[in-house]
Amino acid sequence: MVETTYQQIPLSTLAPERQVGIKLFLRTGKDRFVLFINETNLLSATKIDQLKQNNVSHLYLNTGDRQGYLSYIKENLSAILTNPDLTENDKASIIYETASDITKELFLQPSTKSIEQTRNLVDCMIDTISQSPKTSNLLMMITNQDYYTYTHSINVGIYAILMTRKTLPSISEAELKTLGLGFFLHDLGKASIPNSIINKQGPLDQGEWELMQEHPTLGADLAWEMGTRNPAIIDIIRTHHERCSGTGYPKKLPQQKISEPGKICAFCDVFDALTTKRSYKKALSTFEALKIIRNETPEHFEQELLNPFILLFGEQ
Ligand SMILES: [Fe+2]
């Protein structure tokens, strides 16, 4: 017989008057759990208040229902993140965990739906950072150091959104949300490159490298096909590997033809590639990575963006 295992979830991640869609349990002893609500019940505000009055801060789910819980969070993200009882730590973990779930799906099966989910995530994340700025530091700290295309997209998305707030302080929330989606989607084209190339443990051969250099164009085409028509988003996807020296790819654009968001994305993209580990390389420290990027500025990276970029990490 398979033993049931239970996992703790903060009560503050549950929004009132909604169906969670999974069984939730109360812990009544060391290894004793009793059913609190089943998958079809609404979790009423009264029930939540009763739990709070009894100093219950966590409920439990069957470990096998974790995916159902993540789906519930994804569908109710905005309501959950605006709950005043939610701690900043919990906000950051929910954002990161939901981002992992959504971007994994995005790269596995790019679709209009997965792009819309990413848009909703970015919107909720930017609203949360604006309302509780401490969340941004926590998000920077929980970025995942194991390199996968999806973790890379989240890390770059977080860094680039925070850097844009610093370097373009008068940007509107709506514009920041648009650019934020572009940052999260910057490597979308890797969904069109075979996994054997993406996950190759070592240097790419000439043909593989040529195909890899197509990913900004493939990504822009894919985003367009999926209904993303905003030129600022398409521009980030297309230009994140262009360099001020005019030696980048795919177009070898000169410095003045690369947009500010494209240049911001380039900093964050290289920094994350350097500070994450892969099977064939170790992760560099923040200090070592910043030193490399500083040495490559202004040749490859925009001089005026270097200091704000370094400060982004210095403040952690
Ligand atoms: Fe890329």
Coordinates of C-alpha atoms and ligand atoms in Angstrom, one line a residue:
M1 CA 0.0 0.0 0.0
V2 CA 1.3 3.5 -0.9
E3 CA 1.6 5.6 2.2
T4 CA -0.1 9.0 2.0
T5 CA 2.3 11.9 2.6
Y6 CA 1.2 15.4 3.4
Q7 CA 2.7 18.7 2.6
Q8 CA 2.2 22.0 4.4
I9 CA 0.8 25.1 2.6
P10 CA 0.4 28.6 4.1
L11 CA -3.3 29.4 4.8
S12 CA -2.5 32.9 3.3
T13 CA -2.0 31.3 -0.1
L14 CA -5.7 30.5 -0.2
A15 CA -8.2 33.1 -1.4
P16 CA -11.7 33.1 0.1
E17 CA -14.9 32.0 -1.7
R18 CA -13.1 29.9 -4.3
Q19 CA -12.9 26.2 -5.0
V20 CA -9.3 25.0 -4.4
G21 CA -10.1 21.8 -6.4
I22 CA -8.1 19.5 -4.1
K23 CA -8.6 18.0 -0.6
L24 CA -7.2 20.0 2.2
F25 CA -6.4 18.7 5.7
L26 CA -5.9 20.0 9.2
R27 CA -3.1 18.6 11.3
T28 CA -4.4 17.3 14.6
G29 CA -1.3 15.5 15.9
K30 CA 2.2 14.5 14.9
D31 CA 1.1 12.1 12.1
R32 CA -2.6 12.8 12.3
F33 CA -4.6 14.7 9.6
V34 CA -8.3 15.2 9.3
L35 CA -10.1 16.3 6.1
F36 CA -11.0 20.0 6.2
I37 CA -12.5 20.6 2.8
N38 CA -12.8 18.4 -0.2
E39 CA -12.2 19.2 -3.9
T40 CA -15.7 20.5 -4.6
N41 CA -16.1 22.7 -1.5
L42 CA -15.8 26.5 -1.6
L43 CA -13.3 27.8 1.0
S44 CA -15.5 30.4 2.6
A45 CA -14.2 33.6 4.3
T46 CA -15.9 32.4 7.5
K47 CA -13.9 29.1 7.4
I48 CA -10.7 31.0 6.9
D49 CA -11.5 33.4 9.8
Q50 CA -12.3 30.4 12.1
L51 CA -8.9 28.9 11.3
K52 CA -7.2 32.3 12.0
Q53 CA -9.0 32.6 15.3
N54 CA -7.7 29.2 16.2
N55 CA -4.2 30.2 15.3
V56 CA -4.1 27.8 12.4
S57 CA -1.6 29.3 9.9
H58 CA -1.1 26.2 7.6
L59 CA -3.2 23.5 6.0
Y60 CA -2.0 20.3 4.4
L61 CA -2.5 18.6 1.1
N62 CA -1.7 15.1 -0.2
T63 CA 1.8 15.4 -1.9
G64 CA 0.2 13.9 -5.0
D65 CA -2.1 16.9 -5.3
R66 CA 0.8 19.4 -5.5
Q67 CA 0.1 20.0 -9.3
G68 CA -3.6 20.7 -8.5
Y69 CA -2.5 23.3 -5.9
L70 CA -0.1 24.9 -8.4
S71 CA -3.0 25.1 -11.0
Y72 CA -5.2 26.8 -8.3
I73 CA -2.4 29.3 -7.6
K74 CA -1.9 30.0 -11.3
E75 CA -5.6 30.6 -11.9
N76 CA -6.0 32.9 -8.8
L77 CA -2.6 34.5 -8.8
S78 CA -3.7 38.1 -8.5
A79 CA -6.2 37.5 -5.7
I80 CA -3.6 35.4 -3.8
L81 CA -0.7 37.9 -4.1
T82 CA -2.9 40.8 -2.9
N83 CA -3.8 39.0 0.3
P84 CA -2.5 41.3 3.1
D85 CA -1.8 38.3 5.3
L86 CA 0.8 36.9 2.8
T87 CA 4.4 37.4 3.9
E88 CA 6.9 38.9 1.5
N89 CA 8.8 35.6 1.6
D90 CA 5.7 33.7 0.6
K91 CA 4.9 36.2 -2.2
A92 CA 8.4 35.7 -3.6
S93 CA 8.2 31.9 -3.4
I94 CA 4.7 31.8 -5.0
I95 CA 5.9 34.0 -7.8
Y96 CA 9.0 31.9 -8.4
E97 CA 7.2 28.6 -8.2
T98 CA 4.3 29.7 -10.4
A99 CA 6.8 31.2 -12.9
S100 CA 8.6 27.8 -13.0
D101 CA 5.3 26.0 -13.8
I102 CA 4.3 28.5 -16.4
T103 CA 7.6 28.9 -18.2
K104 CA 8.2 25.1 -18.3
E105 CA 4.9 24.8 -20.2
L106 CA 5.8 27.7 -22.4
F107 CA 9.0 26.0 -23.7
L108 CA 7.5 22.6 -23.9
Q109 CA 4.4 23.7 -25.8
P110 CA 4.5 27.4 -26.9
S111 CA 0.9 28.5 -27.4
T112 CA -1.2 31.6 -27.2
K113 CA -2.5 30.2 -23.9
S114 CA 1.0 29.8 -22.4
I115 CA 2.0 33.3 -23.5
E116 CA -1.2 34.7 -21.9
Q117 CA -0.3 32.8 -18.7
T118 CA 3.2 34.4 -18.8
R119 CA 1.6 37.8 -19.4
N120 CA -0.6 37.4 -16.3
L121 CA 2.4 36.2 -14.2
V122 CA 4.5 39.2 -15.3
D123 CA 1.6 41.6 -14.6
C124 CA 1.0 40.1 -11.1
M125 CA 4.8 40.1 -10.4
I126 CA 5.2 43.8 -11.3
D127 CA 2.1 44.8 -9.2
T128 CA 3.6 42.9 -6.3
I129 CA 7.0 44.5 -6.6
S130 CA 5.4 48.0 -6.7
Q131 CA 3.2 47.3 -3.7
S132 CA 5.9 45.5 -1.6
P133 CA 9.3 46.5 -2.9
K134 CA 11.1 44.1 -0.5
T135 CA 9.7 41.2 -2.6
S136 CA 12.2 42.3 -5.4
N137 CA 15.2 41.6 -3.2
L138 CA 13.7 38.2 -2.2
L139 CA 13.1 37.4 -5.8
M140 CA 16.7 38.2 -6.7
M141 CA 17.8 35.8 -3.9
I142 CA 15.7 32.8 -4.9
T143 CA 16.8 32.8 -8.6
N144 CA 17.7 29.2 -9.4
Q145 CA 21.4 28.5 -10.1
D146 CA 20.8 25.3 -12.1
Y147 CA 20.6 26.3 -15.8
Y148 CA 17.5 25.3 -17.7
T149 CA 15.9 27.3 -20.5
Y150 CA 12.9 28.0 -18.2
T151 CA 14.9 29.0 -15.1
H152 CA 17.1 31.2 -17.3
S153 CA 14.0 32.9 -18.6
I154 CA 12.7 33.6 -15.1
N155 CA 16.0 34.8 -13.8
V156 CA 16.6 37.1 -16.8
G157 CA 13.0 38.3 -16.5
I158 CA 13.4 39.2 -12.9
Y159 CA 16.8 40.9 -13.3
A160 CA 15.7 42.9 -16.4
I161 CA 12.4 44.1 -14.9
L162 CA 14.3 45.4 -11.8
M163 CA 17.0 47.0 -14.0
T164 CA 14.4 48.7 -16.2
R165 CA 12.8 50.2 -13.1
K166 CA 16.2 51.6 -12.2
T167 CA 17.3 52.9 -15.5
L168 CA 14.0 54.1 -16.8
P169 CA 12.4 55.4 -13.6
S170 CA 9.6 57.3 -15.4
I171 CA 8.4 54.3 -17.2
S172 CA 4.7 53.6 -16.7
E173 CA 3.5 50.3 -15.1
A174 CA 1.8 49.4 -18.4
E175 CA 5.0 49.9 -20.4
L176 CA 7.1 48.0 -17.8
K177 CA 4.6 45.1 -18.0
T178 CA 5.0 45.0 -21.8
L179 CA 8.8 45.0 -21.6
G180 CA 8.6 42.4 -18.7
L181 CA 6.8 40.0 -21.0
G182 CA 9.5 40.6 -23.6
F183 CA 12.2 39.7 -21.1
F184 CA 10.5 36.5 -20.0
L185 CA 10.0 35.5 -23.7
H186 CA 13.5 36.6 -24.8
D187 CA 14.6 33.0 -25.4
L188 CA 11.3 31.6 -26.8
G189 CA 13.1 30.6 -30.0
K190 CA 14.9 27.9 -28.1
A191 CA 11.6 26.0 -28.1
S192 CA 12.2 25.6 -31.9
I193 CA 15.8 24.3 -31.5
P194 CA 16.3 20.5 -31.0
N195 CA 16.9 19.4 -27.4
S196 CA 20.0 17.6 -28.5
I197 CA 21.6 21.0 -29.3
I198 CA 20.1 22.9 -26.3
N199 CA 21.3 20.3 -23.8
K200 CA 24.6 19.4 -25.5
Q201 CA 27.3 18.9 -22.9
G202 CA 30.1 20.8 -24.6
P203 CA 30.8 23.1 -27.4
L204 CA 28.5 23.2 -30.5
D205 CA 29.8 22.3 -33.9
Q206 CA 29.6 24.8 -36.7
G207 CA 26.2 23.7 -38.0
E208 CA 24.7 23.6 -34.5
W209 CA 26.0 27.0 -33.7
E210 CA 24.6 28.5 -36.9
L211 CA 21.2 27.0 -36.0
M212 CA 21.5 28.3 -32.4
Q213 CA 22.1 31.8 -33.7
E214 CA 18.7 31.6 -35.3
H215 CA 16.9 31.5 -32.0
P216 CA 16.3 35.3 -31.7
T217 CA 14.6 35.3 -35.2
L218 CA 12.8 32.0 -34.6
G219 CA 11.5 33.3 -31.2
A220 CA 10.3 36.6 -32.7
D221 CA 8.4 34.6 -35.5
L222 CA 7.0 32.2 -32.9
A223 CA 5.8 35.0 -30.6
W224 CA 4.2 36.7 -33.7
E225 CA 2.4 33.5 -34.7
M226 CA 1.1 33.2 -31.2
G227 CA -0.5 36.6 -31.5
T228 CA 2.2 38.7 -29.7
R229 CA 2.3 41.7 -32.0
N230 CA 3.7 44.4 -29.6
P231 CA 6.9 45.7 -31.4
A232 CA 8.7 46.3 -28.0
I233 CA 8.3 42.6 -27.1
I234 CA 9.4 41.4 -30.6
D235 CA 12.4 43.8 -30.5
I236 CA 13.7 42.3 -27.2
I237 CA 13.4 38.8 -28.5
R238 CA 15.2 39.8 -31.7
T239 CA 18.0 41.8 -30.3
H240 CA 19.1 40.3 -26.9
H241 CA 22.2 38.8 -28.5
E242 CA 23.2 42.0 -30.5
R243 CA 26.3 43.7 -29.1
C244 CA 27.4 47.4 -29.1
S245 CA 30.5 46.3 -31.0
G246 CA 28.3 45.3 -33.9
T247 CA 29.5 41.7 -33.6
G248 CA 26.4 40.2 -32.1
Y249 CA 23.8 38.0 -33.8
P250 CA 21.6 37.5 -35.8
K251 CA 21.9 40.9 -37.5
K252 CA 25.2 42.3 -36.3
L253 CA 23.3 45.5 -35.5
P254 CA 25.4 48.6 -34.6
Q255 CA 25.1 50.1 -31.1
Q256 CA 22.7 52.9 -32.1
K257 CA 20.3 50.4 -33.7
I258 CA 19.9 48.4 -30.5
S259 CA 17.1 49.5 -28.2
E260 CA 17.6 50.2 -24.5
P261 CA 15.5 47.2 -23.5
G262 CA 17.5 45.0 -25.9
K263 CA 20.7 46.2 -24.2
I264 CA 19.3 45.7 -20.7
C265 CA 18.3 42.1 -21.7
A266 CA 21.8 41.5 -23.0
F267 CA 23.4 42.3 -19.6
C268 CA 21.0 40.1 -17.7
D269 CA 21.2 37.3 -20.2
V270 CA 25.0 37.1 -20.0
F271 CA 25.1 37.5 -16.3
D272 CA 22.7 34.6 -15.7
A273 CA 24.6 32.4 -18.2
L274 CA 27.8 33.1 -16.2
T275 CA 26.3 32.6 -12.7
T276 CA 24.4 29.4 -13.3
K277 CA 25.9 25.9 -13.5
R278 CA 25.7 23.4 -16.3
S279 CA 26.9 19.9 -16.5
Y280 CA 30.1 21.1 -18.2
K281 CA 30.8 24.3 -16.3
K282 CA 30.6 25.7 -12.8
A283 CA 28.7 28.8 -11.8
L284 CA 30.7 31.9 -11.4
S285 CA 30.2 34.1 -8.4
T286 CA 28.3 37.4 -8.8
F287 CA 31.6 39.3 -8.3
E288 CA 33.4 37.2 -11.0
A289 CA 30.5 37.6 -13.5
L290 CA 30.3 41.3 -12.9
K291 CA 34.0 41.7 -13.5
I292 CA 33.8 39.9 -16.8
I293 CA 30.9 42.0 -18.0
R294 CA 32.7 45.2 -16.8
N295 CA 35.8 44.2 -18.8
E296 CA 33.6 43.7 -21.9
T297 CA 32.1 47.2 -21.5
P298 CA 31.9 49.5 -23.5
E299 CA 33.1 47.2 -26.3
H300 CA 30.1 44.8 -26.1
F301 CA 27.7 46.3 -23.5
E302 CA 26.3 49.8 -23.1
Q303 CA 28.6 51.9 -20.9
E304 CA 25.7 53.9 -19.4
L305 CA 23.9 50.8 -18.2
L306 CA 26.9 49.2 -16.5
N307 CA 26.7 51.1 -13.1
P308 CA 22.9 50.6 -12.7
F309 CA 23.5 46.9 -13.5
I310 CA 26.3 46.5 -10.9
L311 CA 24.2 48.4 -8.3
L312 CA 21.3 46.0 -8.9
F313 CA 23.4 43.2 -7.3
G314 CA 25.3 45.5 -4.9
E315 CA 22.1 46.3 -3.1
Q316 CA 21.3 42.7 -2.2
Ligands
FE1 FE 19.2 33.9 -26.2

